[in-house]
C-alpha cells in the first residue's frame, strides 16, 4: 500500500498504524499466490468473451417483450452464452429463478420422480435445501411429500468424499447424486475440480444412468473448468453470487444435459410449456454484463479471502481454508472464539460498505436457524454475497464467514475495518 493511501486511511477512517502494518505484512505473504489466480481469471475472461462472440451478442438481445414472452430476445441469448461458458448442451438462466435455492430446487424437483432416490454425498446440504428435500417442514410439497427418498453420505474426517460409504448407499433406485461444491456454514474445504471429476467418474462407473448434480454456488470461475466440464450432468447456482458479477439484480441458472434442462424448464413453468414462455423483464443487459465482468470480480473476492486468511493466521486464529491452500469457492471462515469478536468483526465489515455503512448489524433470529445470526452486508443488490459481506451464527466456536467484494481493494478494506473494530475493543 502506498504512503498516500495509508495516510488517507489513517486520516479519513482512523485506521491504526498497527492494523495497516499487519495487513501489509499479510499481503506480502500472499501476494506471490495472486499470479496463479490471475491466470485463472485471464483464461475465464477470454472464455466468457468467446461465448459472447460465438453467440453473436448484439444490442437487440438487450430488449424484451411482454405477455407470454415467446420471442423474448434475452432468453435465448442467455441460454446460449451460459451453455458455452459452462460447456453444456443447454442452460436455463432467468431473473424469475428467485435465488440459488430455487435454482437447485428446480434441478432436483424437475428431474426426480416418485420412487427415485436422491443421495447427497457432501454431508448435510445447505440449510435452505432441507425444506426442499423434506428434512424439515411438512405438507409444503417437498421431495419427500412426492415420494422421493433421501440418503446422506458424510464427508471423511479430512473433508473428502467417502467413496466406500457412497458405494454402499447407492441402490437400484438411486437416480441422482448431489455434491455441494462450497463450504456453506461448515468448516471444510470446498471440493476441487479434480475431485469433482473423480467423483463423477466413480458414480458413472457404478451406474452410468445416475445423474451427477453439483450445487455450484460460490464456485463459478474459481477454476478454468466448471463441474459441467468435469463430468457433472447438471449444475445450478445464484446470479447474486459469482456469475452475476455484482450487476445482475436477481436470478439463478441451471445448466447441463439438454433432456434434463427441458425437464427442469417444465418444472420452472409447467409441463408442455417449459422455457418457451416467460419474460426477462429487461434484465438481460445487466445479467450479461455481470457475467462478462464476473471472472475479474471473483478474482478480487478470492484475493480478499486469502488476505483475510493470512491476517488472522498471523494473529493466531484458526482459519479455513488456510491462506496458501488452493480454493474452489470464495468463502473464508475464521474461528473467532467469542461472541464479542464475531460481533466486532461484522461491525467492521459493515462499516466498510458503500451502502448502509452507518448502520450497526445486530444478531437476529433468522427463520430456519437454531441460533441468532449476525450479518454484515452493505450491498447495492440486497443480499448479494459477491459483494462484500460477513456473517455467522452466534454459537461456539463463533466462526465468521467472510466473502465477496466487487474489487480486491474493497475486500481488503473489509479486512482492515474488521481488524480495526476488533482492535478498538481490545480483542486483538
Ligand atoms: C448461497 C448458497 C445456496 C442458496 O442460495 P440462496 O441464493 O441463498 O438461496 C445453496 N448452496 C450453497 C452452497 C450456497 O452457498
Coordinates of C-alpha atoms and ligand atoms in Angstrom, one line a residue:
X1 CA 0.0 0.0 0.0
X2 CA 1.4 3.4 -1.0
X3 CA 2.1 6.0 1.7
X4 CA -0.6 8.4 0.4
X5 CA -3.2 5.6 0.7
X6 CA -2.0 4.8 4.2
X7 CA -2.2 8.4 5.2
X8 CA -5.7 8.7 3.8
X9 CA -6.9 5.5 5.6
X10 CA -5.4 6.9 8.9
X11 CA -6.9 10.3 8.5
X12 CA -10.3 9.5 7.0
X13 CA -11.1 6.2 8.6
X14 CA -9.0 6.2 11.8
X15 CA -7.1 3.1 10.9
X16 CA -4.2 2.5 13.2
X17 CA -0.6 2.1 12.1
X18 CA -0.5 -1.4 13.7
X19 CA -3.6 -2.6 11.6
X20 CA -2.1 -1.2 8.4
X21 CA 1.3 -2.8 9.1
X22 CA -0.4 -6.2 9.9
X23 CA -2.4 -6.1 6.7
X24 CA 0.6 -5.0 4.7
X25 CA 2.7 -7.9 6.0
X26 CA -0.1 -10.4 5.4
X27 CA -0.5 -9.1 1.9
X28 CA 3.2 -9.5 1.2
X29 CA 2.9 -13.2 2.3
X30 CA 0.0 -14.0 0.0
X31 CA 0.9 -11.7 -3.0
X32 CA 3.1 -14.4 -4.7
X33 CA 0.0 -16.6 -4.9
X34 CA -2.0 -14.0 -6.8
X35 CA -0.3 -14.8 -10.1
X36 CA -2.0 -18.2 -10.1
X37 CA -5.4 -16.6 -9.5
X38 CA -4.7 -14.1 -12.3
X39 CA -4.0 -16.9 -14.8
X40 CA -7.4 -18.5 -14.0
X41 CA -9.0 -15.0 -14.2
X42 CA -7.5 -14.3 -17.6
X43 CA -8.5 -17.7 -19.0
X44 CA -12.1 -17.2 -17.9
X45 CA -12.2 -13.7 -19.2
X46 CA -11.4 -14.9 -22.7
X47 CA -13.6 -18.0 -22.3
X48 CA -16.6 -15.7 -21.5
X49 CA -15.7 -13.4 -24.3
X50 CA -15.5 -16.3 -26.8
X51 CA -19.0 -17.4 -25.7
X52 CA -20.4 -13.8 -26.3
X53 CA -18.8 -13.7 -29.8
X54 CA -19.9 -17.2 -30.7
X55 CA -23.5 -16.4 -29.8
X56 CA -23.2 -13.1 -31.8
X57 CA -24.5 -11.0 -28.9
X58 CA -25.9 -7.7 -30.2
X59 CA -27.9 -4.7 -28.9
X60 CA -31.2 -6.2 -29.9
X61 CA -30.7 -9.0 -27.4
X62 CA -31.0 -6.5 -24.6
X63 CA -34.6 -5.7 -25.4
X64 CA -37.6 -7.6 -24.1
X65 CA -41.2 -8.1 -24.8
X66 CA -44.4 -8.6 -22.9
X67 CA -47.1 -11.2 -22.2
X68 CA -46.2 -14.9 -22.9
X69 CA -42.7 -13.9 -23.9
X70 CA -42.4 -16.5 -26.7
X71 CA -39.8 -14.5 -28.6
X72 CA -38.2 -12.6 -25.7
X73 CA -34.8 -11.9 -27.1
X74 CA -33.0 -12.2 -23.8
X75 CA -34.0 -15.8 -23.1
X76 CA -32.2 -17.5 -25.9
X77 CA -29.1 -15.4 -25.7
X78 CA -28.7 -16.0 -22.0
X79 CA -29.1 -19.7 -22.5
X80 CA -26.6 -19.8 -25.4
X81 CA -23.9 -17.8 -23.6
X82 CA -24.2 -19.7 -20.3
X83 CA -24.2 -23.1 -22.2
X84 CA -21.0 -22.2 -23.9
X85 CA -19.3 -20.8 -20.7
X86 CA -20.3 -23.9 -18.7
X87 CA -19.7 -26.3 -21.6
X88 CA -23.2 -27.8 -21.5
X89 CA -25.8 -28.7 -24.1
X90 CA -28.4 -26.4 -22.6
X91 CA -29.0 -23.8 -19.8
X92 CA -31.8 -22.1 -18.1
X93 CA -31.0 -18.6 -17.0
X94 CA -33.7 -16.3 -15.7
X95 CA -34.4 -13.4 -13.4
X96 CA -37.6 -15.3 -12.3
X97 CA -35.5 -18.0 -10.7
X98 CA -35.6 -16.2 -7.4
X99 CA -32.4 -17.4 -5.8
X100 CA -29.8 -20.2 -5.6
X101 CA -32.1 -22.4 -3.5
X102 CA -34.8 -22.0 -6.2
X103 CA -32.3 -23.0 -8.9
X104 CA -31.1 -26.1 -7.1
X105 CA -34.7 -26.9 -6.1
X106 CA -35.7 -26.8 -9.8
X107 CA -32.9 -29.1 -10.7
X108 CA -34.0 -31.6 -8.1
X109 CA -37.8 -31.4 -8.4
X110 CA -37.6 -31.1 -12.2
X111 CA -35.7 -34.4 -12.7
X112 CA -36.7 -36.7 -9.7
X113 CA -39.8 -38.8 -9.8
X114 CA -41.8 -40.7 -7.2
X115 CA -39.9 -43.8 -6.2
X116 CA -36.5 -42.3 -7.1
X117 CA -33.8 -41.9 -4.5
X118 CA -31.5 -38.8 -4.1
X119 CA -28.1 -39.0 -2.4
X120 CA -26.2 -36.1 -1.1
X121 CA -22.5 -37.1 -0.8
X122 CA -21.0 -34.0 0.9
X123 CA -22.9 -34.3 4.2
X124 CA -25.8 -32.1 5.2
X125 CA -27.0 -29.9 2.3
X126 CA -27.1 -26.1 2.6
X127 CA -29.8 -25.1 5.2
X128 CA -32.4 -23.8 2.9
X129 CA -32.5 -27.0 0.9
X130 CA -33.7 -29.1 3.9
X131 CA -37.3 -28.0 3.3
X132 CA -36.9 -28.8 -0.4
X133 CA -35.8 -32.3 0.4
X134 CA -38.3 -32.8 3.2
X135 CA -35.8 -32.9 6.1
X136 CA -37.8 -30.1 7.7
X137 CA -41.4 -29.0 7.5
X138 CA -44.4 -31.0 6.2
X139 CA -47.0 -30.5 3.6
X140 CA -45.1 -27.9 1.6
X141 CA -44.7 -30.2 -1.4
X142 CA -41.2 -31.4 -0.7
X143 CA -39.4 -34.2 -2.5
X144 CA -40.4 -36.5 0.5
X145 CA -44.1 -35.5 0.1
X146 CA -43.8 -36.7 -3.5
X147 CA -42.2 -40.0 -2.6
X148 CA -38.6 -39.2 -3.4
X149 CA -36.3 -41.0 -0.9
X150 CA -33.2 -39.3 0.5
X151 CA -29.9 -40.5 1.8
X152 CA -26.9 -38.6 3.0
X153 CA -23.2 -39.6 2.9
X154 CA -20.9 -37.7 5.2
X155 CA -17.5 -36.5 4.1
X156 CA -14.5 -38.3 5.6
X157 CA -12.9 -36.6 8.6
X158 CA -10.4 -34.9 6.4
X159 CA -13.1 -33.4 4.2
X160 CA -13.1 -35.7 1.2
X161 CA -15.8 -37.8 -0.5
X162 CA -16.3 -41.1 1.2
X163 CA -16.4 -43.4 -1.8
X164 CA -16.8 -46.6 0.2
X165 CA -19.9 -45.2 2.0
X166 CA -21.2 -43.8 -1.3
X167 CA -20.9 -47.2 -2.9
X168 CA -22.8 -48.8 0.0
X169 CA -25.5 -46.1 -0.2
X170 CA -26.2 -46.4 -3.9
X171 CA -29.2 -48.6 -4.7
X172 CA -31.1 -49.6 -7.9
X173 CA -33.5 -46.6 -7.0
X174 CA -30.7 -44.0 -6.9
X175 CA -31.5 -41.5 -9.7
X176 CA -29.3 -38.6 -8.6
X177 CA -26.2 -38.0 -6.6
X178 CA -25.6 -34.4 -5.5
X179 CA -22.4 -32.7 -4.5
X180 CA -22.2 -29.3 -2.8
X181 CA -19.0 -27.6 -4.0
X182 CA -18.8 -24.8 -1.5
X183 CA -18.3 -24.8 2.3
X184 CA -21.7 -23.4 3.2
X185 CA -21.9 -22.8 7.0
X186 CA -19.4 -25.6 7.5
X187 CA -15.7 -26.0 8.4
X188 CA -14.3 -27.8 5.4
X189 CA -12.5 -27.0 2.2
X190 CA -14.6 -26.6 -0.9
X191 CA -14.5 -29.5 -3.3
X192 CA -11.8 -29.1 -6.0
X193 CA -12.5 -29.7 -9.7
X194 CA -10.1 -32.7 -9.8
X195 CA -12.2 -34.3 -7.0
X196 CA -15.5 -33.5 -8.8
X197 CA -14.1 -35.2 -11.9
X198 CA -13.1 -38.2 -9.9
X199 CA -16.5 -38.3 -8.2
X200 CA -18.4 -38.1 -11.5
X201 CA -16.3 -40.9 -12.9
X202 CA -16.9 -43.0 -9.8
X203 CA -20.7 -42.6 -9.9
X204 CA -20.9 -43.2 -13.6
X205 CA -18.7 -46.3 -13.1
X206 CA -21.3 -47.7 -10.7
X207 CA -24.3 -46.9 -12.9
X208 CA -24.0 -44.6 -16.0
X209 CA -27.7 -43.6 -15.8
X210 CA -27.3 -41.9 -12.3
X211 CA -27.4 -38.2 -12.7
X212 CA -24.4 -36.3 -11.2
X213 CA -25.7 -32.9 -9.9
X214 CA -23.5 -30.1 -8.4
X215 CA -24.6 -27.2 -6.2
X216 CA -22.1 -24.8 -7.8
X217 CA -23.0 -21.7 -5.6
X218 CA -19.9 -19.6 -4.9
X219 CA -17.7 -21.9 -7.1
X220 CA -18.0 -20.3 -10.6
X221 CA -14.7 -19.1 -12.1
X222 CA -12.5 -20.4 -9.3
X223 CA -11.0 -22.8 -11.8
X224 CA -10.5 -22.9 -15.6
X225 CA -13.2 -25.6 -15.7
X226 CA -16.7 -25.8 -14.3
X227 CA -18.1 -29.0 -12.8
X228 CA -20.2 -29.5 -16.0
X229 CA -16.8 -29.8 -17.9
X230 CA -15.6 -32.4 -15.4
X231 CA -18.5 -34.9 -15.7
X232 CA -21.4 -33.4 -13.9
X233 CA -24.7 -33.7 -15.8
X234 CA -26.4 -30.8 -14.1
X235 CA -25.2 -27.7 -12.2
X236 CA -27.1 -24.8 -10.5
X237 CA -26.2 -21.5 -8.9
X238 CA -27.3 -18.0 -8.0
X239 CA -26.8 -14.8 -10.0
X240 CA -26.3 -12.6 -7.0
X241 CA -23.2 -14.7 -6.3
X242 CA -20.2 -15.2 -8.6
X243 CA -21.7 -15.4 -12.2
X244 CA -23.8 -12.2 -11.8
X245 CA -20.6 -10.2 -11.4
X246 CA -22.4 -7.9 -9.0
X247 CA -24.5 -6.5 -11.7
X248 CA -27.4 -9.0 -12.0
X249 CA -30.2 -7.8 -9.9
X250 CA -31.6 -11.3 -9.3
X251 CA -31.8 -14.7 -10.8
X252 CA -30.4 -18.2 -11.0
X253 CA -29.2 -20.7 -13.5
X254 CA -29.3 -24.4 -14.2
X255 CA -27.1 -25.8 -16.9
X256 CA -26.5 -29.3 -18.2
X257 CA -27.7 -32.1 -20.5
X258 CA -30.5 -31.0 -22.8
X259 CA -33.0 -33.6 -21.7
X260 CA -32.5 -32.7 -18.1
X261 CA -32.8 -28.9 -18.7
X262 CA -36.0 -29.5 -20.6
X263 CA -37.4 -31.3 -17.5
X264 CA -36.2 -28.5 -15.3
X265 CA -37.8 -25.9 -17.5
X266 CA -41.1 -27.8 -17.3
X267 CA -40.9 -27.5 -13.6
X268 CA -40.0 -23.8 -13.7
X269 CA -43.1 -23.0 -15.7
X270 CA -45.3 -26.1 -16.4
X271 CA -45.3 -29.3 -18.4
X272 CA -45.7 -28.6 -22.1
X273 CA -44.6 -25.0 -21.8
X274 CA -41.0 -25.3 -20.5
X275 CA -38.8 -22.4 -21.4
X276 CA -41.0 -21.3 -24.3
X277 CA -42.7 -18.8 -22.0
X278 CA -41.5 -16.2 -19.5
X279 CA -40.0 -12.8 -19.7
X280 CA -36.6 -11.4 -18.9
X281 CA -38.1 -8.1 -17.7
X282 CA -35.2 -6.0 -19.2
X283 CA -32.6 -7.7 -17.1
X284 CA -30.6 -9.3 -19.9
X285 CA -28.1 -6.5 -20.3
X286 CA -27.2 -6.5 -16.6
X287 CA -27.0 -10.3 -16.5
X288 CA -24.7 -10.5 -19.5
X289 CA -22.6 -7.5 -18.5
X290 CA -22.3 -9.0 -15.0
X291 CA -21.2 -12.4 -16.5
X292 CA -18.6 -10.6 -18.6
X293 CA -17.1 -8.9 -15.5
X294 CA -17.5 -12.0 -13.3
X295 CA -14.1 -13.5 -13.8
X296 CA -12.4 -10.3 -12.6
X297 CA -14.9 -9.8 -9.7
X298 CA -14.4 -13.3 -8.5
X299 CA -10.6 -12.8 -8.7
X300 CA -10.8 -9.8 -6.4
X301 CA -13.0 -11.7 -3.9
X302 CA -10.6 -14.6 -3.8
X303 CA -7.6 -12.4 -3.3
X304 CA -9.6 -10.7 -0.4
X305 CA -10.4 -14.1 1.1
X306 CA -6.7 -15.1 1.0
X307 CA -5.7 -11.8 2.6
X308 CA -8.3 -12.3 5.3
X309 CA -7.0 -15.8 6.0
X310 CA -3.4 -14.6 6.3
X311 CA -4.1 -11.7 8.5
X312 CA -6.0 -13.9 11.0
X313 CA -3.5 -16.7 10.7
X314 CA -0.7 -14.2 11.7
X315 CA -2.8 -13.3 14.8
X316 CA -3.1 -16.9 15.8
X317 CA -6.7 -17.6 14.8
X318 CA -7.7 -20.9 13.1
X319 CA -8.9 -20.3 9.5
X320 CA -10.5 -22.4 6.8
X321 CA -9.1 -22.7 4.2
X322 CA -5.5 -21.8 5.1
X323 CA -4.1 -18.8 3.2
X324 CA -1.9 -20.9 0.9
X325 CA -4.4 -23.6 0.1
X326 CA -6.0 -24.0 -3.3
X327 CA -9.6 -22.7 -3.4
X328 CA -12.8 -23.8 -5.0
X329 CA -15.1 -21.2 -3.6
X330 CA -14.8 -17.5 -2.4
X331 CA -15.5 -18.1 1.3
X332 CA -13.1 -17.7 4.2
X333 CA -14.1 -19.0 7.6
X334 CA -12.3 -17.6 10.7
X335 CA -12.8 -19.2 14.1
X336 CA -13.1 -16.1 16.2
X337 CA -13.8 -17.8 19.5
X338 CA -16.0 -15.3 21.2
X339 CA -19.3 -13.5 20.6
X340 CA -17.6 -10.1 21.1
X341 CA -15.1 -10.9 18.4
X342 CA -17.7 -12.1 16.0
X343 CA -19.9 -9.0 16.5
X344 CA -16.9 -6.6 16.2
X345 CA -15.7 -8.3 13.0
X346 CA -19.2 -7.9 11.4
X347 CA -19.5 -4.3 12.6
X348 CA -16.1 -3.6 10.9
X349 CA -17.2 -5.2 7.6
X350 CA -20.5 -3.2 7.8
X351 CA -18.6 0.0 8.3
X352 CA -16.6 -0.8 5.2
X353 CA -19.7 -0.8 2.9
X354 CA -20.6 1.7 0.2
X355 CA -24.3 1.3 1.1
X356 CA -25.7 1.3 4.7
X357 CA -22.2 1.9 6.2
X358 CA -23.7 3.8 9.1
X359 CA -25.9 1.0 10.4
X360 CA -24.8 -1.4 13.1
X361 CA -25.6 -5.1 12.4
X362 CA -27.4 -6.9 15.2
X363 CA -27.8 -10.6 15.8
X364 CA -31.3 -11.8 14.9
X365 CA -33.3 -15.0 14.9
X366 CA -33.3 -15.8 11.3
X367 CA -36.0 -18.3 10.2
X368 CA -34.6 -21.8 9.8
X369 CA -31.6 -21.3 12.0
X370 CA -31.3 -22.6 15.6
X371 CA -29.1 -19.7 16.9
X372 CA -29.2 -16.0 16.3
X373 CA -27.2 -15.0 13.2
X374 CA -25.3 -11.7 12.7
X375 CA -24.8 -10.5 9.1
X376 CA -22.8 -7.6 7.7
X377 CA -23.9 -6.5 4.3
X378 CA -24.0 -3.1 2.7
X379 CA -24.7 -4.0 -0.9
X380 CA -26.1 -2.4 -4.0
X381 CA -28.1 -5.5 -4.6
X382 CA -29.9 -6.7 -1.4
X383 CA -28.5 -10.0 -0.1
X384 CA -25.8 -10.1 -2.8
X385 CA -22.8 -12.1 -1.5
X386 CA -20.5 -11.5 -4.4
X387 CA -20.5 -8.0 -2.8
X388 CA -18.5 -7.7 0.4
X389 CA -20.3 -9.5 3.3
X390 CA -19.7 -11.4 6.5
X391 CA -21.9 -13.5 8.7
X392 CA -22.0 -16.2 11.3
X393 CA -24.3 -17.9 13.8
X394 CA -23.9 -16.7 17.4
X395 CA -22.8 -20.0 18.8
X396 CA -19.4 -21.5 19.8
X397 CA -16.8 -21.6 18.2
X398 CA -18.1 -18.3 16.8
X399 CA -17.0 -18.8 13.2
X400 CA -17.3 -15.8 10.8
X401 CA -17.8 -16.4 7.1
X402 CA -16.2 -13.6 5.1
X403 CA -16.8 -13.4 1.3
X404 CA -17.1 -11.2 -1.7
X405 CA -16.0 -7.7 -2.7
X406 CA -16.6 -6.2 -6.1
X407 CA -12.9 -5.2 -6.2
X408 CA -9.9 -6.5 -4.3
X409 CA -9.4 -3.1 -2.7
X410 CA -12.8 -3.2 -1.2
X411 CA -12.5 -6.7 0.1
X412 CA -9.1 -5.7 1.6
X413 CA -10.8 -2.7 3.2
X414 CA -13.3 -5.1 4.8
X415 CA -10.4 -6.9 6.4
X416 CA -8.9 -3.7 7.5
X417 CA -12.1 -2.4 9.1
X418 CA -12.9 -5.8 10.7
X419 CA -9.4 -5.9 12.3
X420 CA -9.7 -2.2 13.4
X421 CA -13.1 -2.9 15.1
X422 CA -11.5 -5.8 16.9
X423 CA -8.5 -3.7 18.0
X424 CA -10.7 -0.9 19.2
X425 CA -12.4 -3.3 21.5
X426 CA -9.1 -4.8 22.7
X427 CA -9.9 -8.1 21.1
X428 CA -6.6 -8.4 19.1
Ligands
LIG1 C1 -26.0 -19.5 -1.2 C2 -26.0 -21.0 -1.3 C3 -27.2 -21.6 -1.6 C4 -28.5 -21.0 -1.7 O1 -28.5 -19.8 -2.3 P1 -29.6 -18.6 -2.0 O2 -29.4 -17.7 -3.1 O3 -29.2 -18.0 -0.7 O4 -30.9 -19.3 -2.0 C5 -27.1 -23.0 -1.8 N1 -25.9 -23.7 -1.6 C6 -24.8 -23.0 -1.3 C7 -23.5 -23.8 -1.2 C8 -24.8 -21.7 -1.2 O5 -23.6 -21.1 -0.9

